[in-house]
Structure formats: structure tokens, C-alpha cells
Short mmCIF file of C-alpha atoms in Angstrom, two decimals:
data_model
loop_
_atom_site.label_atom_id
_atom_site.label_comp_id
_atom_site.label_asym_id
_atom_site.label_seq_id
_atom_site.Cartn_x
_atom_site.Cartn_y
_atom_site.Cartn_z
CA MET A 1 15.87 14.36 1.56
CA SER A 2 17.11 14.90 -1.73
CA VAL A 3 17.91 13.03 -4.87
CA ASN A 4 19.48 13.81 -8.24
CA SER A 5 18.17 12.07 -11.43
CA PRO A 6 18.64 12.50 -15.19
CA ALA A 7 15.22 13.89 -15.42
CA SER A 8 15.35 16.48 -12.73
CA HIS A 9 16.43 19.55 -14.80
CA GLN A 10 13.75 18.74 -17.65
CA GLU A 11 11.07 18.30 -15.03
CA GLU A 12 11.89 21.54 -13.15
CA THR A 13 12.02 23.70 -16.28
CA HIS A 14 9.34 24.21 -18.80
CA SER A 15 9.30 25.11 -22.58
CA LEU A 16 8.56 28.65 -23.22
CA ALA A 17 5.62 27.25 -25.71
CA GLU A 18 4.10 25.58 -23.02
CA PRO A 19 2.80 27.35 -19.83
CA ALA A 20 4.04 25.72 -16.52
CA ARG A 21 0.88 23.86 -15.24
CA HIS A 22 1.44 24.82 -11.52
CA LEU A 23 0.73 28.43 -12.70
CA ARG A 24 -2.64 29.69 -13.81
CA LEU A 25 -3.19 28.58 -17.23
CA PRO A 26 -4.60 31.02 -20.16
CA GLY A 27 -8.35 31.02 -20.04
CA GLU A 28 -8.55 29.22 -16.67
CA SER A 29 -10.64 30.89 -13.88
CA GLY A 30 -9.50 31.27 -10.38
CA GLY A 31 -11.69 28.56 -9.11
CA GLU A 32 -10.65 26.28 -11.87
CA TYR A 33 -6.95 26.93 -10.96
CA THR A 34 -7.53 26.31 -7.23
CA LYS A 35 -9.49 23.14 -7.90
CA ARG A 36 -6.88 21.74 -10.16
CA ARG A 37 -3.91 22.64 -7.82
CA ILE A 38 -5.97 21.10 -4.67
CA ASN A 39 -6.59 17.87 -6.69
CA ALA A 40 -2.85 17.76 -7.75
CA PHE A 41 -1.63 17.78 -3.93
CA ILE A 42 -4.35 15.25 -3.20
CA SER A 43 -3.12 12.94 -5.93
CA LEU A 44 0.35 13.21 -4.68
CA THR A 45 -0.75 11.33 -1.42
CA LYS A 46 -1.84 8.25 -3.37
CA PRO A 47 -5.48 8.46 -1.52
CA ARG A 48 -6.53 4.92 -2.75
CA VAL A 49 -3.58 3.33 -0.82
CA ILE A 50 -4.55 5.38 2.21
CA GLU A 51 -8.02 3.99 1.91
CA LEU A 52 -6.64 0.55 1.99
CA LEU A 53 -4.32 1.28 4.89
CA LEU A 54 -7.33 2.86 7.02
CA VAL A 55 -9.31 -0.61 6.25
CA THR A 56 -6.89 -2.37 8.60
CA THR A 57 -6.50 0.34 11.28
CA LEU A 58 -9.90 0.93 12.80
CA PRO A 59 -10.68 -2.90 13.03
CA THR A 60 -7.40 -3.58 14.76
CA MET A 61 -7.88 -0.84 17.26
CA ILE A 62 -11.45 -2.46 18.00
CA PHE A 63 -9.91 -5.95 18.15
CA ALA A 64 -7.34 -4.67 20.59
CA GLN A 65 -9.75 -2.92 22.74
CA ARG A 66 -12.30 -5.63 22.47
CA GLY A 67 -14.75 -2.76 21.83
CA PHE A 68 -14.65 0.75 20.55
CA PRO A 69 -11.61 2.90 21.93
CA ASP A 70 -12.38 6.59 22.97
CA ILE A 71 -13.06 8.96 19.98
CA ILE A 72 -9.94 11.00 20.45
CA THR A 73 -7.69 7.85 20.15
CA ILE A 74 -9.60 6.88 17.01
CA LEU A 75 -9.70 10.21 15.37
CA ALA A 76 -5.90 10.85 16.38
CA THR A 77 -4.84 7.29 14.96
CA LEU A 78 -6.74 7.53 11.85
CA VAL A 79 -6.02 11.08 11.05
CA GLY A 80 -2.25 10.74 12.04
CA GLY A 81 -1.94 7.44 10.20
CA ALA A 82 -3.55 8.78 7.04
CA LEU A 83 -1.24 11.62 7.18
CA ALA A 84 1.75 9.46 7.62
CA ALA A 85 0.77 7.28 4.68
CA ALA A 86 0.00 10.56 2.63
CA ALA A 87 3.52 11.66 3.45
CA SER A 88 5.01 8.73 2.25
CA GLY A 89 3.16 8.63 -1.02
CA ALA A 90 4.01 12.19 -1.65
CA PHE A 91 7.67 11.52 -0.88
CA ASN A 92 7.60 8.53 -3.34
CA CYS A 93 6.12 10.79 -6.01
CA TYR A 94 9.03 13.11 -5.51
CA PHE A 95 11.64 10.64 -5.90
CA ASP A 96 10.22 8.61 -8.52
CA ARG A 97 9.28 11.40 -10.75
CA ASP A 98 12.08 10.55 -13.21
CA ILE A 99 10.32 6.89 -13.91
CA ASP A 100 6.97 7.94 -13.34
CA LYS A 101 7.17 10.00 -16.57
CA LEU A 102 8.24 6.79 -18.47
CA MET A 103 5.17 4.69 -17.25
CA ASN A 104 1.73 5.06 -18.75
CA ARG A 105 0.33 3.99 -15.26
CA THR A 106 1.99 7.03 -13.65
CA LYS A 107 2.61 9.56 -16.33
CA LYS A 108 -0.47 11.65 -15.18
CA ARG A 109 0.99 12.19 -11.59
CA PRO A 110 1.28 15.85 -10.71
CA LEU A 111 5.05 16.07 -10.81
CA VAL A 112 5.17 14.65 -14.37
CA THR A 113 2.36 16.79 -15.67
CA GLY A 114 3.85 19.99 -13.99
CA ASP A 115 0.72 20.61 -11.84
CA VAL A 116 3.17 20.44 -8.77
CA THR A 117 6.78 21.65 -8.61
CA PRO A 118 9.35 19.08 -7.15
CA ARG A 119 10.05 21.84 -4.50
CA GLU A 120 6.43 22.31 -3.69
CA ALA A 121 6.15 18.45 -3.42
CA LEU A 122 9.12 18.22 -1.14
CA ALA A 123 7.90 20.78 1.23
CA PHE A 124 4.39 19.32 1.18
CA SER A 125 5.81 15.83 2.02
CA TRP A 126 7.77 17.32 5.16
CA ALA A 127 4.91 19.13 6.20
CA LEU A 128 2.48 16.09 6.28
CA SER A 129 5.28 13.93 7.90
CA ILE A 130 5.67 16.49 10.86
CA LEU A 131 1.92 16.79 11.18
CA SER A 132 1.26 13.16 11.20
CA ILE A 133 3.76 12.66 14.01
CA ALA A 134 2.64 15.44 16.17
CA ILE A 135 -0.96 14.19 15.91
CA LEU A 136 0.00 10.52 16.78
CA TRP A 137 2.04 11.68 19.66
CA ALA A 138 -0.46 14.34 21.08
CA GLY A 139 -3.56 12.12 20.59
CA THR A 140 -2.30 8.68 21.46
CA ASN A 141 1.34 7.99 23.00
CA PHE A 142 5.06 8.17 22.21
CA LEU A 143 5.35 4.46 21.02
CA THR A 144 2.61 5.04 18.32
CA ALA A 145 4.45 8.31 17.20
CA VAL A 146 7.65 6.54 16.80
CA LEU A 147 5.89 3.72 14.83
CA GLY A 148 4.45 6.28 12.68
CA LEU A 149 8.08 7.78 11.90
CA VAL A 150 9.31 4.22 11.36
CA ALA A 151 6.56 3.51 8.52
CA ILE A 152 7.40 6.80 6.76
CA LEU A 153 11.01 5.86 6.78
CA LEU A 154 10.39 2.37 5.66
CA TYR A 155 8.59 3.52 2.67
CA VAL A 156 10.48 6.25 1.54
CA VAL A 157 14.13 5.06 2.46
CA LEU A 158 13.96 1.10 2.45
CA TYR A 159 11.43 0.84 -0.39
CA THR A 160 11.75 3.81 -2.71
CA LEU A 161 15.37 4.91 -2.32
CA ILE A 162 17.07 1.42 -1.70
CA LEU A 163 15.00 -1.45 -2.67
CA LYS A 164 12.58 -0.41 -5.72
CA ARG A 165 15.23 -0.01 -8.49
CA ARG A 166 17.63 -2.61 -7.30
CA THR A 167 15.84 -6.10 -6.63
CA SER A 168 12.79 -8.03 -7.75
CA GLN A 169 12.23 -8.64 -4.02
CA ASN A 170 11.57 -4.79 -3.47
CA ILE A 171 7.81 -5.25 -2.83
CA VAL A 172 8.39 -8.03 -0.33
CA TRP A 173 10.68 -6.36 2.03
CA GLY A 174 9.61 -2.66 0.97
CA GLY A 175 6.02 -3.82 1.89
CA ILE A 176 6.94 -3.86 5.44
CA ALA A 177 5.96 -0.22 5.43
CA GLY A 178 2.36 -1.20 4.52
CA CYS A 179 2.17 -3.45 7.58
CA MET A 180 2.93 -0.70 10.06
CA PRO A 181 -0.61 0.52 10.45
CA VAL A 182 -1.77 -2.47 12.34
CA LEU A 183 1.13 -1.89 14.74
CA ILE A 184 0.24 1.67 15.07
CA ALA A 185 -3.36 0.94 15.66
CA TRP A 186 -2.56 -1.62 18.40
CA SER A 187 -0.07 0.56 20.26
CA ALA A 188 -2.42 3.58 19.98
CA VAL A 189 -4.84 1.52 22.10
CA THR A 190 -2.58 -0.40 24.47
CA ASN A 191 0.56 1.48 24.31
CA THR A 192 2.33 -1.90 23.63
CA LEU A 193 2.71 -4.55 21.00
CA GLU A 194 1.53 -7.97 21.76
CA TRP A 195 1.40 -11.23 19.71
CA PRO A 196 -1.97 -10.47 17.93
CA ALA A 197 -0.44 -7.34 16.44
CA ILE A 198 2.59 -9.25 15.19
CA ILE A 199 0.45 -11.81 13.43
CA LEU A 200 -1.70 -8.97 11.83
CA PHE A 201 1.50 -7.61 10.69
CA LEU A 202 2.78 -10.87 9.26
CA ILE A 203 -0.60 -11.28 7.45
CA ILE A 204 -0.19 -8.04 5.78
CA PHE A 205 3.44 -8.76 4.98
CA LEU A 206 2.62 -11.95 3.43
CA TRP A 207 -0.43 -10.71 1.54
CA THR A 208 1.37 -7.87 -0.18
CA PRO A 209 3.20 -9.98 -2.89
CA PRO A 210 0.16 -11.80 -4.25
CA HIS A 211 -1.54 -8.72 -3.97
CA TYR A 212 1.01 -6.55 -6.04
CA TRP A 213 2.76 -9.04 -8.38
CA PRO A 214 -0.46 -9.80 -10.27
CA LEU A 215 -0.67 -6.02 -11.02
CA SER A 216 3.00 -5.84 -12.15
CA MET A 217 2.05 -8.72 -14.68
CA LYS A 218 -0.38 -6.45 -16.25
CA TYR A 219 2.10 -3.37 -16.38
CA GLN A 220 5.25 -5.28 -17.07
CA ASP A 221 5.98 -3.19 -20.19
CA ASP A 222 5.84 0.02 -18.00
CA TYR A 223 8.05 -1.35 -15.44
CA GLN A 224 10.46 -2.75 -18.21
CA HIS A 225 10.41 0.68 -19.88
CA ALA A 226 11.28 2.30 -16.60
CA ASP A 227 13.89 -0.48 -15.72
CA VAL A 228 12.29 -1.32 -12.51
CA PRO A 229 12.79 -4.81 -11.62
CA MET A 230 9.35 -5.84 -10.44
CA LEU A 231 8.88 -9.62 -10.38
CA GLY A 232 6.06 -9.48 -12.73
CA ALA A 233 8.10 -7.58 -15.27
CA ILE A 234 11.32 -9.62 -15.36
CA ALA A 235 9.94 -13.14 -14.62
CA THR A 236 7.70 -15.45 -16.67
CA ALA A 237 3.97 -15.55 -15.75
CA ARG A 238 4.67 -19.16 -14.76
CA THR A 239 7.30 -18.16 -12.10
CA VAL A 240 5.12 -15.17 -10.82
CA SER A 241 1.87 -17.29 -10.46
CA VAL A 242 3.88 -19.99 -8.43
CA GLN A 243 4.91 -17.22 -6.13
CA VAL A 244 1.41 -15.75 -5.95
CA VAL A 245 0.03 -19.34 -4.90
CA LEU A 246 2.77 -19.87 -2.14
CA TYR A 247 2.31 -16.53 -0.71
CA ALA A 248 -1.56 -16.68 -0.92
CA TRP A 249 -1.29 -20.06 1.05
CA ALA A 250 1.15 -18.56 3.66
CA THR A 251 -1.17 -15.51 4.10
CA VAL A 252 -4.23 -17.39 4.94
CA VAL A 253 -2.28 -19.93 7.17
CA CYS A 254 -1.00 -17.04 9.19
CA SER A 255 -4.52 -15.52 9.39
CA LEU A 256 -5.76 -18.59 10.91
CA LEU A 257 -3.09 -18.62 13.74
CA LEU A 258 -5.34 -16.09 15.64
CA ILE A 259 -7.69 -18.88 16.33
CA PRO A 260 -5.67 -21.71 18.10
CA MET A 261 -3.73 -18.86 19.97
CA GLY A 262 -7.00 -17.87 21.49
CA TYR A 263 -7.73 -14.39 20.13
CA ALA A 264 -10.37 -15.03 17.55
CA GLY A 265 -13.99 -16.15 17.89
CA ILE A 266 -16.56 -17.55 15.53
CA VAL A 267 -17.11 -14.57 13.17
CA TYR A 268 -13.30 -14.11 12.37
CA THR A 269 -12.99 -18.02 12.14
CA VAL A 270 -15.72 -18.58 9.57
CA LEU A 271 -15.04 -15.34 7.36
CA ALA A 272 -11.14 -15.89 7.42
CA ALA A 273 -11.57 -19.50 6.38
CA VAL A 274 -14.14 -18.76 3.57
CA ALA A 275 -12.39 -15.76 2.40
CA GLY A 276 -8.99 -17.34 2.47
CA ALA A 277 -10.14 -20.38 0.39
CA TRP A 278 -11.59 -17.92 -2.10
CA PHE A 279 -8.29 -16.25 -2.28
CA ILE A 280 -6.19 -19.44 -2.64
CA TYR A 281 -8.54 -20.79 -5.25
CA GLU A 282 -8.22 -17.77 -7.52
CA SER A 283 -4.66 -17.79 -7.15
CA HIS A 284 -4.47 -21.39 -8.18
CA VAL A 285 -6.57 -20.42 -11.27
CA LEU A 286 -4.07 -17.87 -12.17
CA TYR A 287 -1.45 -20.59 -11.81
CA ARG A 288 -3.27 -23.05 -13.98
CA GLU A 289 -3.67 -20.44 -16.69
CA ALA A 290 -0.05 -19.39 -16.63
CA GLN A 291 1.14 -23.02 -16.92
CA ARG A 292 -0.86 -23.32 -20.12
CA ASP A 293 1.05 -20.56 -21.94
CA HIS A 294 -1.94 -18.49 -22.93
CA GLU A 295 -1.66 -15.20 -24.45
CA PRO A 296 -0.45 -12.29 -22.23
CA LYS A 297 -4.05 -10.85 -22.38
CA VAL A 298 -5.72 -13.72 -21.10
CA ILE A 299 -3.37 -14.19 -18.02
CA ASN A 300 -3.30 -10.49 -17.41
CA LYS A 301 -7.08 -10.65 -17.04
CA LYS A 302 -6.83 -13.53 -14.50
CA ALA A 303 -3.90 -11.66 -12.76
CA MET A 304 -5.99 -8.47 -12.36
CA LYS A 305 -8.79 -10.71 -10.93
CA VAL A 306 -6.61 -12.00 -8.20
CA PHE A 307 -5.30 -8.34 -7.61
CA HIS A 308 -8.90 -7.17 -6.98
CA ILE A 309 -9.80 -10.28 -4.98
CA SER A 310 -6.67 -9.77 -2.81
CA ILE A 311 -8.21 -6.46 -1.83
CA THR A 312 -11.71 -7.90 -1.27
CA TYR A 313 -9.97 -10.74 0.98
CA LEU A 314 -8.03 -8.30 3.23
CA THR A 315 -11.35 -6.06 3.70
CA ILE A 316 -13.39 -9.22 4.64
CA LEU A 317 -10.68 -10.26 6.87
CA PHE A 318 -10.40 -7.05 8.97
CA VAL A 319 -14.31 -6.49 9.02
CA ALA A 320 -14.36 -9.78 10.66
CA LEU A 321 -11.72 -8.76 13.05
CA ALA A 322 -13.75 -5.69 13.94
CA ILE A 323 -17.03 -7.64 14.28
CA ASP A 324 -15.54 -10.45 16.21
CA PRO A 325 -15.16 -8.96 19.84
CA PHE A 326 -19.02 -8.19 19.79
CA VAL A 327 -19.99 -11.76 18.99
CA GLY A 328 -19.13 -14.34 21.70
CA GLN A 329 -15.66 -15.24 22.96
CA PRO A 330 -12.61 -16.69 21.62
CA LEU A 331 -12.95 -20.20 20.49
CA PHE A 332 -9.81 -21.15 22.30
CA GLY A 333 -10.09 -18.91 25.36
CA GLN A 334 -7.11 -18.08 27.44
#
């Protein structure tokens, strides 16, 4: 994979007056240099995104197994899935390095600062991709390895290269990549895909817009400066808040489908309903404040609250999913 951008030449060359940061800097010890470089490569993988993806993976495996899968399957799925997400993040940093340097939120990424060169980042991304697919194939099954490859391609090709710079719906359809861990987890245990896995996929698909659009509201200046048409950057707070409410409702309704379909028990039912009500309520609070035309600072504060609550909501939902098989039977048993 390769891409040409106006900033490529500038980012791959360095001023004679400023040392290349991927090299050892004057006065920097060998240990400091090694630590800085390791941290730079870790940063390329977007570890906070990986953490969120893993939150959905293990609970899905437990739910699919109705107990704990064998340790080899768990480790292979978690490690292989994490490496696939890391590869996707690193490819994204490589292709987006021209716009990353224009945004305050991303201007300290390693390819912008020069701690990692584009060539190193590209090689690192390919190595992670190959290793992730190999681990998923060897430790689980062929279907899971294929799904891991699809996840990488969706994030890198569909989202990063095709949608991100072209449409305000980028995060909706590009977010499909973030839904793939539940399919990977389910197939790792069952070697197939079933209706519960599809529902979990749809939950995350519907959850992604009300999770990310509030964040884009706060960083709208960044996205406008980089000419990235994120909805929060090109639409009014009123418009965005309406979409957040609609998607929040859709997410919660979808999450409750596991109950009448005969897959979920009392733990999941109670926690999904309570956490879902909280998520919807806070989305409505954001909508109410946006309709009142408050100062952007006030609205952005509410938007970031929804952003953080969306993470808590998803975490509670999947923790409930993991506990549920150990407490009673599905409420509507098959």
C-alpha cells in the first residue's frame, strides 16, 4: 500500500538545523533513545483503541462458549486481534500523516514528530498484519484469520483511503471495522457465525456514531483545518445532537434484541436496560443543550460527557455479556 500526499516530501526530509528525531538526538543516552523509539512505535498502534476493542472480544468469546474457552483460543484471539487492530492503526497513521500534522489532536503522533519514518511505519504495519493473521489462523481457525484480514482492509482501505476525506458518513460505514472483533471472537470459539454475533456486530455499528460524533464536535476546528468532513465539523450542534439521539436509541434497542431472541439472561437484561437508559438520557441532555444555542464551550462539555459515557455504556454491556452465562438461563430459553 502506498499513497502520495503534498506533505510526503516535507515529512520524509528534515531541516539541517533540526536533528532527525528517529536518530539519536544530541545529549540523549542510549537507553533514552531506545525508550523513545519503543514508545513511538507503540503510539503508532493507537493502544487506547485496542483496549476498547479487547473489551468486546473476551466477553463475546465467553458468551459464545457459555463459559470460558480453552486458554490457547483465548490467547490467540486476543493477541491476534490486538495485533490486527495495531496494524490498522499504524497503517492509518502512515496514510494520514499529512492531515495529522494539521490537527492539534494528532500533531504529536510519531510520523509527524519524526520519531518514526514513513518507511519504518509502513514496514511495521505490514509486519503486524502478517503476524496477526498467522496467529489467528494457527491458534483458532481459518474463518477467524479471514475475518482478521477483512477487519484490517475495512479500516485501512474503506475508512482511511476511501471514506474519511470524502463523506460525513465516514465514521458510520468506516466504523464497520470496529465491529469486526465480535465476529472474530465468535468465530474463534464456534468456527461459524450465528445470530447473536450479528446482533453484537450491529450494536457496535450503531454505537459508533453517537460515540465518535460528540468527540468530533469538540475537535471541529481541527477537522475543518485538515479538510476532513467529520459530521461534527461540518454540521451544526443541533443537527449532530439529533443524530446522536437517534443512534443512541437504535443502539439500545438493538442491544435488547438478545433477550426475546432467547440468548440473554437476567444479568444482561438488567444491566443492558439500565446502562442503555443512562446513555439515552445523556444523549437527550446533549440534544436539549444544543437546541438552546449555548456557547460552543458549553455544548462541547456536554458532548464530551456523552463521548465518555458511551465508552462506559459499552463496557457495562459487554461485562454483563461475560457474566450472564454463569448466572441462570436465558429468560426466553430456546
